[in-house]
Short mmCIF file of N, CA and C in Angstrom, two decimals:
data_model
loop_
_atom_site.label_atom_id
_atom_site.label_comp_id
_atom_site.label_asym_id
_atom_site.label_seq_id
_atom_site.Cartn_x
_atom_site.Cartn_y
_atom_site.Cartn_z
N MET A 1 58.72 -192.75 -131.13
CA MET A 1 59.25 -193.28 -132.38
C MET A 1 58.09 -193.60 -133.29
N LYS A 2 58.15 -193.16 -134.51
CA LYS A 2 57.07 -193.51 -135.42
C LYS A 2 57.24 -194.95 -135.88
N ALA A 3 56.16 -195.59 -136.19
CA ALA A 3 56.20 -197.00 -136.58
C ALA A 3 56.97 -197.15 -137.89
N MET A 4 57.80 -198.19 -137.91
CA MET A 4 58.56 -198.47 -139.12
C MET A 4 58.22 -199.88 -139.58
N ASN A 5 58.01 -200.03 -140.85
CA ASN A 5 57.83 -201.37 -141.41
C ASN A 5 59.20 -201.86 -141.83
N LEU A 6 59.74 -202.78 -141.05
CA LEU A 6 61.09 -203.25 -141.30
C LEU A 6 61.07 -204.74 -141.64
N PRO A 7 61.86 -205.14 -142.62
CA PRO A 7 61.95 -206.57 -142.89
C PRO A 7 62.65 -207.25 -141.71
N SER A 8 62.13 -208.40 -141.28
CA SER A 8 62.75 -209.08 -140.15
C SER A 8 62.64 -210.58 -140.30
N GLN A 9 63.50 -211.28 -139.55
CA GLN A 9 63.44 -212.73 -139.44
C GLN A 9 63.30 -213.03 -137.97
N ASN A 10 62.31 -213.80 -137.57
CA ASN A 10 62.15 -214.21 -136.19
C ASN A 10 62.64 -215.64 -136.07
N THR A 11 63.62 -215.86 -135.21
CA THR A 11 64.19 -217.17 -135.02
C THR A 11 64.29 -217.46 -133.54
N PRO A 12 63.60 -218.50 -133.04
CA PRO A 12 63.74 -218.81 -131.62
C PRO A 12 65.12 -219.40 -131.33
N ILE A 13 65.76 -218.90 -130.27
CA ILE A 13 67.05 -219.42 -129.81
C ILE A 13 66.93 -219.61 -128.30
N ASN A 14 67.12 -220.85 -127.85
CA ASN A 14 67.00 -221.17 -126.42
C ASN A 14 65.70 -220.64 -125.83
N GLY A 15 64.62 -220.80 -126.53
CA GLY A 15 63.33 -220.38 -126.03
C GLY A 15 63.07 -218.88 -126.11
N LYS A 16 64.02 -218.12 -126.63
CA LYS A 16 63.85 -216.67 -126.77
C LYS A 16 63.76 -216.33 -128.24
N THR A 17 63.08 -215.27 -128.55
CA THR A 17 62.93 -214.88 -129.94
C THR A 17 64.05 -213.95 -130.36
N GLN A 18 64.64 -214.26 -131.49
CA GLN A 18 65.67 -213.40 -132.07
C GLN A 18 65.04 -212.71 -133.27
N ILE A 19 65.15 -211.39 -133.31
CA ILE A 19 64.61 -210.63 -134.42
C ILE A 19 65.77 -210.01 -135.18
N ILE A 20 65.83 -210.25 -136.46
CA ILE A 20 66.89 -209.70 -137.29
C ILE A 20 66.27 -208.62 -138.17
N LEU A 21 66.79 -207.40 -138.06
CA LEU A 21 66.28 -206.27 -138.81
C LEU A 21 67.38 -205.67 -139.68
N SER A 22 67.02 -205.15 -140.81
CA SER A 22 67.94 -204.37 -141.62
C SER A 22 67.48 -202.92 -141.55
N VAL A 23 68.32 -202.06 -140.97
CA VAL A 23 67.94 -200.66 -140.80
C VAL A 23 69.09 -199.75 -141.17
N GLU A 24 68.77 -198.51 -141.41
CA GLU A 24 69.77 -197.47 -141.65
C GLU A 24 70.35 -197.04 -140.32
N VAL A 25 71.59 -196.54 -140.31
CA VAL A 25 72.23 -196.07 -139.09
C VAL A 25 71.40 -195.00 -138.41
N LYS A 26 70.84 -194.09 -139.19
CA LYS A 26 70.05 -193.01 -138.61
C LYS A 26 68.83 -193.55 -137.85
N ASP A 27 68.28 -194.69 -138.27
CA ASP A 27 67.14 -195.30 -137.59
C ASP A 27 67.59 -196.11 -136.37
N LEU A 28 68.81 -196.61 -136.39
CA LEU A 28 69.32 -197.42 -135.30
C LEU A 28 69.31 -196.66 -133.99
N SER A 29 69.71 -195.42 -134.03
CA SER A 29 69.70 -194.58 -132.83
C SER A 29 68.31 -194.51 -132.24
N GLN A 30 67.33 -194.31 -133.06
CA GLN A 30 65.94 -194.19 -132.60
C GLN A 30 65.45 -195.51 -132.02
N ILE A 31 65.80 -196.62 -132.63
CA ILE A 31 65.38 -197.94 -132.16
C ILE A 31 66.00 -198.23 -130.80
N ILE A 32 67.30 -197.97 -130.66
CA ILE A 32 67.99 -198.23 -129.39
C ILE A 32 67.42 -197.35 -128.28
N THR A 33 67.18 -196.10 -128.58
CA THR A 33 66.61 -195.19 -127.58
C THR A 33 65.26 -195.71 -127.10
N THR A 34 64.43 -196.16 -128.00
CA THR A 34 63.12 -196.69 -127.64
C THR A 34 63.25 -197.94 -126.78
N LEU A 35 64.15 -198.83 -127.14
CA LEU A 35 64.36 -200.04 -126.34
C LEU A 35 64.83 -199.71 -124.94
N PHE A 36 65.74 -198.75 -124.81
CA PHE A 36 66.20 -198.32 -123.49
C PHE A 36 65.04 -197.76 -122.66
N GLN A 37 64.21 -196.95 -123.30
CA GLN A 37 63.10 -196.32 -122.59
C GLN A 37 62.06 -197.32 -122.11
N THR A 38 61.89 -198.41 -122.86
CA THR A 38 60.90 -199.42 -122.47
C THR A 38 61.45 -200.38 -121.43
N GLY A 39 62.77 -200.36 -121.22
CA GLY A 39 63.38 -201.25 -120.24
C GLY A 39 63.51 -202.68 -120.72
N VAL A 40 63.29 -202.93 -121.99
CA VAL A 40 63.40 -204.27 -122.55
C VAL A 40 64.88 -204.66 -122.62
N TYR A 41 65.18 -205.87 -122.17
CA TYR A 41 66.54 -206.38 -122.33
C TYR A 41 66.69 -206.87 -123.76
N PHE A 42 67.82 -206.56 -124.34
CA PHE A 42 68.00 -206.95 -125.72
C PHE A 42 69.47 -207.19 -126.01
N LYS A 43 69.71 -207.93 -127.04
CA LYS A 43 71.06 -208.15 -127.54
C LYS A 43 71.07 -207.53 -128.93
N LEU A 44 72.06 -206.71 -129.17
CA LEU A 44 72.14 -206.00 -130.43
C LEU A 44 73.45 -206.37 -131.11
N ASN A 45 73.36 -206.95 -132.26
CA ASN A 45 74.53 -207.17 -133.11
C ASN A 45 74.32 -206.30 -134.32
N TYR A 46 75.28 -205.50 -134.64
CA TYR A 46 75.12 -204.73 -135.86
C TYR A 46 76.44 -204.62 -136.59
N SER A 47 76.31 -204.49 -137.87
CA SER A 47 77.49 -204.24 -138.68
C SER A 47 77.11 -203.15 -139.65
N CYS A 48 78.07 -202.34 -139.98
CA CYS A 48 77.79 -201.28 -140.93
C CYS A 48 78.96 -201.19 -141.89
N SER A 49 78.64 -200.87 -143.09
CA SER A 49 79.66 -200.74 -144.11
C SER A 49 80.37 -199.42 -143.93
N LEU A 50 81.66 -199.48 -143.82
CA LEU A 50 82.47 -198.28 -143.71
C LEU A 50 83.34 -198.22 -144.95
N ASP A 51 82.92 -197.44 -145.90
CA ASP A 51 83.65 -197.28 -147.15
C ASP A 51 83.82 -198.60 -147.90
N ASN A 52 82.78 -199.40 -147.92
CA ASN A 52 82.65 -200.61 -148.72
C ASN A 52 83.58 -201.76 -148.35
N ASN A 53 84.58 -201.57 -147.49
CA ASN A 53 85.46 -202.70 -147.22
C ASN A 53 85.68 -202.95 -145.74
N GLU A 54 85.30 -202.05 -144.89
CA GLU A 54 85.53 -202.22 -143.46
C GLU A 54 84.20 -202.56 -142.80
N GLN A 55 84.20 -203.52 -141.90
CA GLN A 55 83.00 -203.89 -141.18
C GLN A 55 83.24 -203.71 -139.68
N THR A 56 82.23 -203.25 -138.98
CA THR A 56 82.30 -203.10 -137.54
C THR A 56 81.20 -203.95 -136.94
N ARG A 57 81.50 -204.63 -135.86
CA ARG A 57 80.50 -205.45 -135.19
C ARG A 57 80.56 -205.14 -133.70
N VAL A 58 79.40 -204.84 -133.14
CA VAL A 58 79.29 -204.52 -131.73
C VAL A 58 78.18 -205.38 -131.15
N THR A 59 78.38 -205.89 -129.96
CA THR A 59 77.37 -206.69 -129.30
C THR A 59 76.96 -206.03 -128.00
N ALA A 60 75.67 -205.92 -127.80
CA ALA A 60 75.14 -205.41 -126.54
C ALA A 60 74.78 -206.61 -125.67
N PRO A 61 74.63 -206.42 -124.37
CA PRO A 61 74.45 -207.54 -123.46
C PRO A 61 73.04 -208.13 -123.45
N LEU A 62 72.96 -209.37 -123.01
CA LEU A 62 71.71 -210.04 -122.67
C LEU A 62 71.69 -210.27 -121.17
N PRO A 63 70.53 -210.37 -120.57
CA PRO A 63 70.53 -210.68 -119.14
C PRO A 63 71.07 -212.09 -118.91
N SER A 64 71.75 -212.29 -117.78
CA SER A 64 72.25 -213.62 -117.45
C SER A 64 71.08 -214.47 -116.96
N ALA A 65 71.34 -215.72 -116.62
CA ALA A 65 70.29 -216.63 -116.20
C ALA A 65 69.50 -216.10 -115.01
N ASN A 66 70.18 -215.37 -114.10
CA ASN A 66 69.47 -214.84 -112.93
C ASN A 66 68.84 -213.48 -113.20
N GLY A 67 68.92 -212.99 -114.44
CA GLY A 67 68.27 -211.76 -114.81
C GLY A 67 69.12 -210.51 -114.68
N SER A 68 70.33 -210.63 -114.12
CA SER A 68 71.18 -209.44 -113.99
C SER A 68 71.95 -209.21 -115.30
N ILE A 69 72.29 -207.96 -115.51
CA ILE A 69 73.05 -207.61 -116.71
C ILE A 69 74.53 -207.78 -116.40
N VAL A 70 75.22 -208.51 -117.26
CA VAL A 70 76.64 -208.79 -117.05
C VAL A 70 77.50 -207.67 -117.62
N GLU A 71 77.17 -207.17 -118.79
CA GLU A 71 77.95 -206.12 -119.45
C GLU A 71 77.12 -204.85 -119.50
N ARG A 72 77.79 -203.73 -119.79
CA ARG A 72 77.03 -202.49 -119.90
C ARG A 72 76.26 -202.46 -121.20
N ARG A 73 75.20 -201.70 -121.19
CA ARG A 73 74.39 -201.55 -122.40
C ARG A 73 75.16 -200.74 -123.43
N PRO A 74 74.84 -200.92 -124.71
CA PRO A 74 75.55 -200.14 -125.72
C PRO A 74 75.20 -198.67 -125.60
N ASN A 75 76.12 -197.85 -125.96
CA ASN A 75 75.91 -196.41 -125.87
C ASN A 75 76.02 -195.85 -127.29
N ILE A 76 74.94 -195.32 -127.80
CA ILE A 76 74.94 -194.80 -129.16
C ILE A 76 75.93 -193.65 -129.30
N GLN A 77 76.21 -192.95 -128.19
CA GLN A 77 77.20 -191.87 -128.22
C GLN A 77 78.59 -192.45 -128.50
N ASP A 78 78.88 -193.62 -127.90
CA ASP A 78 80.18 -194.26 -128.16
C ASP A 78 80.33 -194.55 -129.65
N PHE A 79 79.24 -195.02 -130.27
CA PHE A 79 79.27 -195.29 -131.71
C PHE A 79 79.56 -194.00 -132.48
N PHE A 80 78.89 -192.91 -132.11
CA PHE A 80 79.08 -191.64 -132.79
C PHE A 80 80.54 -191.20 -132.71
N TRP A 81 81.12 -191.17 -131.48
CA TRP A 81 82.49 -190.68 -131.31
C TRP A 81 83.50 -191.60 -131.98
N ASP A 82 83.26 -192.90 -131.92
CA ASP A 82 84.15 -193.85 -132.57
C ASP A 82 84.13 -193.65 -134.09
N ARG A 83 82.95 -193.52 -134.63
CA ARG A 83 82.81 -193.33 -136.09
C ARG A 83 83.42 -192.00 -136.53
N LEU A 84 83.18 -190.94 -135.73
CA LEU A 84 83.75 -189.63 -136.05
C LEU A 84 85.28 -189.70 -136.06
N ASP A 85 85.85 -190.32 -135.03
CA ASP A 85 87.31 -190.46 -134.97
C ASP A 85 87.85 -191.25 -136.14
N ARG A 86 87.20 -192.33 -136.50
CA ARG A 86 87.66 -193.14 -137.64
C ARG A 86 87.64 -192.34 -138.94
N LEU A 87 86.55 -191.63 -139.15
CA LEU A 87 86.44 -190.85 -140.39
C LEU A 87 87.50 -189.75 -140.45
N ILE A 88 87.69 -189.03 -139.34
CA ILE A 88 88.70 -187.97 -139.32
C ILE A 88 90.08 -188.56 -139.56
N ASN A 89 90.39 -189.68 -138.91
CA ASN A 89 91.69 -190.32 -139.13
C ASN A 89 91.87 -190.73 -140.59
N GLU A 90 90.81 -191.25 -141.17
CA GLU A 90 90.87 -191.67 -142.57
C GLU A 90 91.15 -190.46 -143.48
N TYR A 91 90.46 -189.36 -143.23
CA TYR A 91 90.68 -188.17 -144.05
C TYR A 91 92.08 -187.61 -143.83
N LEU A 92 92.55 -187.60 -142.59
CA LEU A 92 93.90 -187.10 -142.31
C LEU A 92 94.95 -187.96 -143.03
N GLU A 93 94.80 -189.26 -142.94
CA GLU A 93 95.77 -190.16 -143.55
C GLU A 93 95.78 -190.05 -145.07
N ASN A 94 94.67 -189.62 -145.64
CA ASN A 94 94.58 -189.47 -147.10
C ASN A 94 94.79 -188.04 -147.56
N GLY A 95 95.05 -187.12 -146.62
CA GLY A 95 95.31 -185.73 -147.00
C GLY A 95 94.11 -185.02 -147.59
N VAL A 96 92.92 -185.44 -147.20
CA VAL A 96 91.69 -184.85 -147.73
C VAL A 96 91.06 -184.00 -146.64
N ILE A 97 90.56 -182.84 -147.00
CA ILE A 97 89.90 -181.97 -146.04
C ILE A 97 88.39 -182.15 -146.23
N PRO A 98 87.72 -182.81 -145.26
CA PRO A 98 86.29 -183.05 -145.40
C PRO A 98 85.46 -181.86 -144.96
N THR A 99 84.25 -181.82 -145.40
CA THR A 99 83.31 -180.82 -144.89
C THR A 99 82.50 -181.47 -143.78
N ILE A 100 81.93 -180.65 -142.94
CA ILE A 100 81.08 -181.18 -141.86
C ILE A 100 79.90 -181.95 -142.45
N GLU A 101 79.38 -181.49 -143.57
CA GLU A 101 78.23 -182.14 -144.20
C GLU A 101 78.58 -183.56 -144.65
N VAL A 102 79.77 -183.73 -145.22
CA VAL A 102 80.19 -185.05 -145.70
C VAL A 102 80.34 -186.02 -144.53
N ILE A 103 81.00 -185.59 -143.46
CA ILE A 103 81.20 -186.48 -142.31
C ILE A 103 79.87 -186.78 -141.63
N ALA A 104 79.05 -185.77 -141.44
CA ALA A 104 77.74 -185.99 -140.79
C ALA A 104 76.91 -186.98 -141.60
N GLU A 105 76.93 -186.85 -142.91
CA GLU A 105 76.16 -187.77 -143.75
C GLU A 105 76.67 -189.20 -143.60
N LYS A 106 77.98 -189.37 -143.54
CA LYS A 106 78.55 -190.72 -143.38
C LYS A 106 78.20 -191.32 -142.03
N ILE A 107 78.06 -190.48 -141.01
CA ILE A 107 77.70 -190.97 -139.69
C ILE A 107 76.19 -191.22 -139.60
N GLY A 108 75.44 -190.45 -140.37
CA GLY A 108 73.99 -190.64 -140.38
C GLY A 108 73.23 -189.64 -139.53
N ILE A 109 73.83 -188.46 -139.31
CA ILE A 109 73.12 -187.41 -138.58
C ILE A 109 73.22 -186.11 -139.36
N LYS A 110 72.51 -185.10 -138.90
CA LYS A 110 72.55 -183.80 -139.56
C LYS A 110 73.80 -183.05 -139.10
N SER A 111 74.34 -182.22 -139.98
CA SER A 111 75.58 -181.50 -139.68
C SER A 111 75.44 -180.57 -138.49
N ASN A 112 74.28 -179.92 -138.34
CA ASN A 112 74.12 -179.02 -137.18
C ASN A 112 74.06 -179.81 -135.88
N SER A 113 73.50 -181.02 -135.90
CA SER A 113 73.49 -181.88 -134.71
C SER A 113 74.90 -182.33 -134.37
N MET A 114 75.67 -182.68 -135.39
CA MET A 114 77.05 -183.12 -135.16
C MET A 114 77.87 -181.96 -134.59
N ASN A 115 77.72 -180.79 -135.15
CA ASN A 115 78.45 -179.63 -134.66
C ASN A 115 78.08 -179.34 -133.21
N ALA A 116 76.79 -179.48 -132.87
CA ALA A 116 76.34 -179.24 -131.50
C ALA A 116 76.96 -180.26 -130.54
N LYS A 117 77.05 -181.53 -130.95
CA LYS A 117 77.66 -182.56 -130.11
C LYS A 117 79.13 -182.23 -129.85
N ILE A 118 79.83 -181.82 -130.88
CA ILE A 118 81.25 -181.48 -130.74
C ILE A 118 81.40 -180.25 -129.84
N GLN A 119 80.55 -179.27 -130.03
CA GLN A 119 80.61 -178.06 -129.20
C GLN A 119 80.32 -178.38 -127.74
N ASN A 120 79.33 -179.26 -127.50
CA ASN A 120 78.99 -179.63 -126.13
C ASN A 120 80.13 -180.38 -125.45
N LYS A 121 80.79 -181.25 -126.19
CA LYS A 121 81.86 -182.07 -125.59
C LYS A 121 83.19 -181.34 -125.49
N TYR A 122 83.56 -180.61 -126.54
CA TYR A 122 84.89 -180.00 -126.61
C TYR A 122 84.90 -178.48 -126.56
N GLY A 123 83.75 -177.85 -126.68
CA GLY A 123 83.70 -176.39 -126.69
C GLY A 123 84.27 -175.79 -127.95
N LYS A 124 84.25 -176.55 -129.04
CA LYS A 124 84.81 -176.12 -130.32
C LYS A 124 83.84 -176.45 -131.44
N THR A 125 83.98 -175.73 -132.53
CA THR A 125 83.21 -176.08 -133.72
C THR A 125 83.87 -177.29 -134.37
N PHE A 126 83.16 -177.89 -135.32
CA PHE A 126 83.74 -179.02 -136.06
C PHE A 126 85.06 -178.60 -136.70
N TYR A 127 85.07 -177.44 -137.33
CA TYR A 127 86.28 -177.00 -138.01
C TYR A 127 87.45 -176.87 -137.03
N GLN A 128 87.21 -176.27 -135.86
CA GLN A 128 88.27 -176.12 -134.86
C GLN A 128 88.75 -177.49 -134.36
N TYR A 129 87.79 -178.38 -134.13
CA TYR A 129 88.13 -179.74 -133.68
C TYR A 129 88.96 -180.46 -134.74
N TYR A 130 88.52 -180.38 -135.99
CA TYR A 130 89.24 -181.04 -137.07
C TYR A 130 90.64 -180.43 -137.24
N LEU A 131 90.74 -179.11 -137.17
CA LEU A 131 92.04 -178.45 -137.32
C LEU A 131 93.00 -178.87 -136.21
N GLU A 132 92.49 -178.97 -134.99
CA GLU A 132 93.33 -179.42 -133.87
C GLU A 132 93.83 -180.85 -134.12
N ARG A 133 92.93 -181.71 -134.56
CA ARG A 133 93.32 -183.09 -134.86
C ARG A 133 94.35 -183.12 -135.99
N LYS A 134 94.15 -182.26 -136.98
CA LYS A 134 95.06 -182.19 -138.11
C LYS A 134 96.45 -181.73 -137.68
N MET A 135 96.52 -180.72 -136.83
CA MET A 135 97.82 -180.23 -136.35
C MET A 135 98.50 -181.26 -135.45
N ASN A 136 97.74 -181.97 -134.64
CA ASN A 136 98.32 -183.03 -133.81
C ASN A 136 98.86 -184.17 -134.67
N TYR A 137 98.14 -184.49 -135.74
CA TYR A 137 98.60 -185.51 -136.69
C TYR A 137 99.90 -185.04 -137.36
N ALA A 138 99.93 -183.78 -137.75
CA ALA A 138 101.14 -183.21 -138.36
C ALA A 138 102.31 -183.29 -137.38
N ALA A 139 102.06 -182.99 -136.11
CA ALA A 139 103.11 -183.07 -135.10
C ALA A 139 103.65 -184.49 -134.98
N GLU A 140 102.76 -185.47 -135.04
CA GLU A 140 103.21 -186.87 -134.97
C GLU A 140 104.08 -187.22 -136.16
N LEU A 141 103.70 -186.75 -137.33
CA LEU A 141 104.51 -187.01 -138.53
C LEU A 141 105.89 -186.34 -138.41
N LEU A 142 105.91 -185.13 -137.88
CA LEU A 142 107.19 -184.44 -137.68
C LEU A 142 108.06 -185.19 -136.68
N LYS A 143 107.46 -185.71 -135.63
CA LYS A 143 108.21 -186.50 -134.64
C LYS A 143 108.81 -187.75 -135.27
N MET A 144 108.14 -188.27 -136.29
CA MET A 144 108.64 -189.47 -136.97
C MET A 144 109.75 -189.15 -137.95
N GLY A 145 110.06 -187.85 -138.12
CA GLY A 145 111.18 -187.46 -138.96
C GLY A 145 110.83 -186.96 -140.35
N TYR A 146 109.56 -186.87 -140.66
CA TYR A 146 109.18 -186.34 -141.97
C TYR A 146 109.48 -184.85 -142.03
N THR A 147 109.85 -184.38 -143.21
CA THR A 147 110.11 -182.96 -143.38
C THR A 147 108.80 -182.19 -143.38
N ALA A 148 108.88 -180.90 -143.10
CA ALA A 148 107.69 -180.06 -143.10
C ALA A 148 107.02 -180.08 -144.47
N GLN A 149 107.82 -180.12 -145.53
CA GLN A 149 107.27 -180.19 -146.89
C GLN A 149 106.43 -181.45 -147.08
N LYS A 150 106.96 -182.60 -146.63
CA LYS A 150 106.23 -183.87 -146.79
C LYS A 150 104.98 -183.89 -145.92
N VAL A 151 105.08 -183.35 -144.71
CA VAL A 151 103.92 -183.30 -143.82
C VAL A 151 102.85 -182.40 -144.42
N SER A 152 103.27 -181.27 -144.94
CA SER A 152 102.34 -180.33 -145.58
C SER A 152 101.58 -181.02 -146.71
N ASP A 153 102.29 -181.73 -147.55
CA ASP A 153 101.66 -182.47 -148.65
C ASP A 153 100.73 -183.56 -148.11
N ALA A 154 101.21 -184.28 -147.09
CA ALA A 154 100.45 -185.42 -146.56
C ALA A 154 99.12 -185.02 -145.95
N ILE A 155 99.05 -183.83 -145.38
CA ILE A 155 97.79 -183.44 -144.72
C ILE A 155 96.95 -182.48 -145.56
N GLY A 156 97.32 -182.33 -146.81
CA GLY A 156 96.44 -181.62 -147.74
C GLY A 156 96.69 -180.15 -147.96
N TYR A 157 97.84 -179.63 -147.54
CA TYR A 157 98.15 -178.23 -147.82
C TYR A 157 98.85 -178.15 -149.17
N THR A 158 98.40 -177.24 -150.02
CA THR A 158 99.02 -177.09 -151.32
C THR A 158 100.27 -176.22 -151.25
N HIS A 159 100.36 -175.39 -150.21
CA HIS A 159 101.52 -174.52 -150.04
C HIS A 159 102.12 -174.75 -148.65
N PRO A 160 103.37 -175.18 -148.59
CA PRO A 160 104.01 -175.45 -147.31
C PRO A 160 104.01 -174.24 -146.37
N ILE A 161 104.07 -173.04 -146.91
CA ILE A 161 104.10 -171.85 -146.07
C ILE A 161 102.79 -171.71 -145.29
N LYS A 162 101.66 -172.09 -145.91
CA LYS A 162 100.37 -172.04 -145.22
C LYS A 162 100.35 -173.05 -144.07
N PHE A 163 100.89 -174.25 -144.35
CA PHE A 163 100.98 -175.25 -143.29
C PHE A 163 101.85 -174.74 -142.15
N SER A 164 103.00 -174.18 -142.49
CA SER A 164 103.94 -173.70 -141.48
C SER A 164 103.30 -172.62 -140.60
N LYS A 165 102.58 -171.71 -141.22
CA LYS A 165 101.91 -170.64 -140.46
C LYS A 165 100.82 -171.21 -139.54
N MET A 166 100.04 -172.16 -140.04
CA MET A 166 98.99 -172.76 -139.24
C MET A 166 99.58 -173.58 -138.09
N PHE A 167 100.64 -174.31 -138.37
CA PHE A 167 101.32 -175.10 -137.34
C PHE A 167 101.88 -174.19 -136.25
N GLN A 168 102.51 -173.10 -136.69
CA GLN A 168 103.09 -172.15 -135.74
C GLN A 168 102.00 -171.49 -134.89
N LYS A 169 100.89 -171.19 -135.48
CA LYS A 169 99.78 -170.60 -134.74
C LYS A 169 99.27 -171.59 -133.68
N HIS A 170 99.25 -172.86 -134.02
CA HIS A 170 98.73 -173.88 -133.12
C HIS A 170 99.71 -174.23 -131.99
N PHE A 171 101.00 -174.39 -132.33
CA PHE A 171 102.00 -174.85 -131.37
C PHE A 171 102.96 -173.76 -130.89
N GLN A 172 102.86 -172.55 -131.45
CA GLN A 172 103.76 -171.45 -131.13
C GLN A 172 105.22 -171.80 -131.47
N LEU A 173 105.40 -172.71 -132.41
CA LEU A 173 106.72 -173.10 -132.92
C LEU A 173 106.58 -173.40 -134.41
N THR A 174 107.64 -173.12 -135.17
CA THR A 174 107.63 -173.55 -136.56
C THR A 174 107.77 -175.07 -136.58
N PRO A 175 107.38 -175.71 -137.68
CA PRO A 175 107.56 -177.16 -137.76
C PRO A 175 109.01 -177.58 -137.52
N LYS A 176 109.96 -176.84 -138.08
CA LYS A 176 111.38 -177.18 -137.93
C LYS A 176 111.82 -177.07 -136.47
N LYS A 177 111.41 -176.00 -135.80
CA LYS A 177 111.77 -175.81 -134.40
C LYS A 177 111.10 -176.88 -133.52
N PHE A 178 109.86 -177.22 -133.85
CA PHE A 178 109.15 -178.28 -133.14
C PHE A 178 109.93 -179.59 -133.24
N GLN A 179 110.38 -179.90 -134.45
CA GLN A 179 111.15 -181.12 -134.69
C GLN A 179 112.47 -181.09 -133.92
N GLN A 180 113.14 -179.96 -133.93
CA GLN A 180 114.40 -179.83 -133.21
C GLN A 180 114.19 -180.01 -131.71
N ASN A 181 113.17 -179.36 -131.16
CA ASN A 181 112.88 -179.49 -129.73
C ASN A 181 112.56 -180.94 -129.36
N PHE A 182 111.81 -181.61 -130.22
CA PHE A 182 111.46 -183.01 -129.97
C PHE A 182 112.73 -183.87 -129.96
N ALA A 183 113.59 -183.65 -130.94
CA ALA A 183 114.84 -184.42 -131.02
C ALA A 183 115.72 -184.18 -129.79
N GLU A 184 115.84 -182.92 -129.39
CA GLU A 184 116.65 -182.59 -128.23
C GLU A 184 116.10 -183.24 -126.96
N LYS A 185 114.82 -183.16 -126.80
CA LYS A 185 114.17 -183.68 -125.59
C LYS A 185 114.20 -185.19 -125.53
N ASN A 186 113.90 -185.85 -126.64
CA ASN A 186 113.71 -187.30 -126.62
C ASN A 186 114.91 -188.11 -127.10
N LEU A 187 115.80 -187.49 -127.82
CA LEU A 187 116.94 -188.23 -128.34
C LEU A 187 118.26 -187.76 -127.74
N GLY A 188 118.19 -186.80 -126.85
CA GLY A 188 119.40 -186.32 -126.19
C GLY A 188 120.32 -185.53 -127.09
N ILE A 189 119.81 -184.97 -128.18
CA ILE A 189 120.63 -184.17 -129.10
C ILE A 189 120.73 -182.77 -128.55
N ARG A 190 121.94 -182.24 -128.53
CA ARG A 190 122.14 -180.87 -128.05
C ARG A 190 122.85 -180.05 -129.09
#
């Protein structure tokens, strides 16, 4: 890790030093990795602005009085997947189709790194992963009783026929048939 000049506040708490740093998310990964590699026990509290109104707070463990770790250490990968899921859900709920570059920038990594992570975990590109999530979200809306037209509009399709074709390709059923099958199976309609 290259040296960073970071503003900090050192405050002793119970005989231990607390260091408060303000860093970018992209630097946080590097700092945590270095701390893990050195074997230093640390407590990490962080918050990050998510679209100016949402705050997230995560705490990493401190050693107990006997020196053993009570909780698991934070996993930067958990942060990545959690943030990715939140962003995708937000875009789906708002009917916006994001680019990989936009999401990667919001997470604080490069788009090719993000695509590689998704490929390693799911065996799919970002676009394939996002499309699958989008079709699953559409299926949930259909199960709730929304019409194919409303679902198409809600998830960002300008033409319902395009949505219908994509849904059928994904589920091998038209949205209407999917809805009928769901009703028959779960509501006892014949």
